[in-house]
Structures are given as structure tokens and as C-alpha cells.
Amino acid sequence: MYAYPIWLLLFFILPLTLLGILKFRALAKYKLVLAVVVIGCLGVAVPWDLLSVRDRIWYFTQPHIVGVWLLGLPLEEYVYIVFLGLLSSSVTVLLWERYGARQ
Amino acid sequence: MFGPSTYFVYVLAFSLIPISLFWFVDFRFLRRNARVIGLAALAIFAYLCVTDPLAEAWHTWFFSSDRLLGWWMINFPVEEGLFFLLVPIAVATATLSFIHLLHTAR
């Protein structure tokens, strides 16, 4: 029951929260970049997801999701898009701080 | 829409178009930082290869077999593996492009 939100909590929300706490200073410098990337992720991934659900590439059933749907997608999909985007972007920012070629 | 190639076509279209646009606009900067993009993509790819099989096993979502090429890795379709690789490349590329844009603006 509620496998999708539990999976998100364990593998995206908690690790990203931990990363945010441990690397707060480094990530805070790039909060505008992270925000823009997340908005961009939503802009690309939501239409992609809507098409995929419409074409039934993948589908969702209760009780594996909470059951709250927004604009044709379960709430968990928005959380997945935002947190996958944030996680990927945060890892990139941290690697950029260490290995980035600024010139 | 594309039969068994539907997921494959969508993965390529929705990730390669943004990646190509960013590389077209900011090629020199991104080429200098290709190592950062590669390392970030590799890290997220590995992470998703570990966590996604659990999502499949827990039935968080289901795939329609008539929309897939039919090749499977562990317990997820090969298109999902392509997603794990291309989406982090797209996000890492976008992140670096926006960092560069902000630095240039300052």
C-alpha cells in the first residue's frame, strides 16, 4: 500500500534532504539555478508524462499511489519530477564546485 | 502512437532535443565541462539503476508491453535504462548552462 510515495520518501526526499543539510552552503549559492532547472524539468517532463500516460506506456493503480490526481497525473509523478531534477542538479552543482572549468 | 517503439521514441525526443539545444547555444563552455556532466550523469545513472528495480518490484507503476521494445534489464525495460542515462545528462547540461548564464550576467 502507498508503495510509490514510500519509495519517493526513502530514495528521493530523505537523501535530498540529507544532501541539502550536509552541503547547505554550497547548494544555497546556486538556489536560483536549482529553481530554474526544476521549473524547466516540470516544463519538459509533465507534457512527456501526460503523453506517456495517454499512450499507456505506463500507468498507475491504487493502492500503490495515494490517489490524488492533478491535470491527469498522480501527485507522486510531480514529486518524482521535482526531486529527480533537484537531485541531478544538486549533484552537478557539487561536482562543478570541485571540477568545474570556469574560464 | 509508435507501437512498440513509443517509449523509445519519447525518451529520445524529450531528452535529446533539450540536450541538443543547450549544446548548440553553449557548446564551448559545455565541452570544457564535459567531465562534470559525465560524472553527474554516471552518478545518477548508477543511483537509478539501484533504486528503480525496487520501484518496479513494489509496483509503483506498470508498463504496457505493447509500447516497449521488449528488451529488459534486471526488471525494467531497456528504454528505462536509456531514461536513467539521458535525463541526468539533460539536467546536468541545463544546470551548467544556467550557471554559465548567471556568471556571464554578473
GROMACS .gro file of C-alpha atoms in nm, chain A residues 7 57-58 80, chain B residues 7 11 44-65 67-86:
model
   48
    7TRP     CA    1   0.963   0.478  -0.246
   57ILE     CA    2   0.330   0.342  -2.189
   58TRP     CA    3   0.297   0.335  -1.810
   80TYR     CA    4   0.932   1.245  -0.877
  110TYR     CA    5   0.860   0.474  -2.511
  114VAL     CA    6   1.283   0.911  -2.443
  147ILE     CA    7   2.261   0.947  -1.108
  148PHE     CA    8   2.252   0.660  -1.361
  149ALA     CA    9   2.407   0.425  -1.103
  150TYR     CA   10   2.170   0.551  -0.833
  151LEU     CA   11   1.861   0.496  -1.051
  152CYS     CA   12   1.985   0.150  -1.157
  153VAL     CA   13   1.987   0.057  -0.788
  154THR     CA   14   1.662   0.225  -0.676
  155ASP     CA   15   1.437   0.175  -0.979
  156PRO     CA   16   1.427  -0.207  -0.960
  157LEU     CA   17   1.275  -0.162  -0.614
  158ALA     CA   18   1.008   0.068  -0.761
  159GLU     CA   19   0.930  -0.197  -1.021
  160ALA     CA   20   0.921  -0.473  -0.760
  161TRP     CA   21   0.692  -0.265  -0.536
  162HIS     CA   22   0.455  -0.197  -0.830
  163THR     CA   23   0.477   0.181  -0.802
  164TRP     CA   24   0.390   0.192  -1.175
  165PHE     CA   25   0.323  -0.057  -1.452
  166PHE     CA   26   0.435  -0.073  -1.817
  167SER     CA   27   0.227  -0.182  -2.116
  168SER     CA   28   0.429  -0.444  -2.303
  170ARG     CA   29   0.455   0.008  -2.601
  171LEU     CA   30   0.802  -0.133  -2.531
  172LEU     CA   31   1.080  -0.275  -2.748
  173GLY     CA   32   1.069  -0.587  -2.534
  174TRP     CA   33   1.427  -0.595  -2.402
  175TRP     CA   34   1.461  -0.594  -2.025
  176MET     CA   35   1.749  -0.513  -1.787
  177ILE     CA   36   1.709  -0.664  -1.439
  178ASN     CA   37   1.333  -0.596  -1.406
  179PHE     CA   38   1.291  -0.273  -1.607
  180PRO     CA   39   1.265  -0.211  -1.984
  181VAL     CA   40   1.577  -0.105  -2.175
  182GLU     CA   41   1.407   0.230  -2.252
  183GLU     CA   42   1.402   0.298  -1.877
  184GLY     CA   43   1.779   0.243  -1.873
  185LEU     CA   44   1.810   0.497  -2.152
  186PHE     CA   45   1.596   0.735  -1.944
  187PHE     CA   46   1.837   0.692  -1.649
  188LEU     CA   47   2.125   0.797  -1.873
  189LEU     CA   48   1.976   1.074  -2.089
   0.00000   0.00000   0.00000
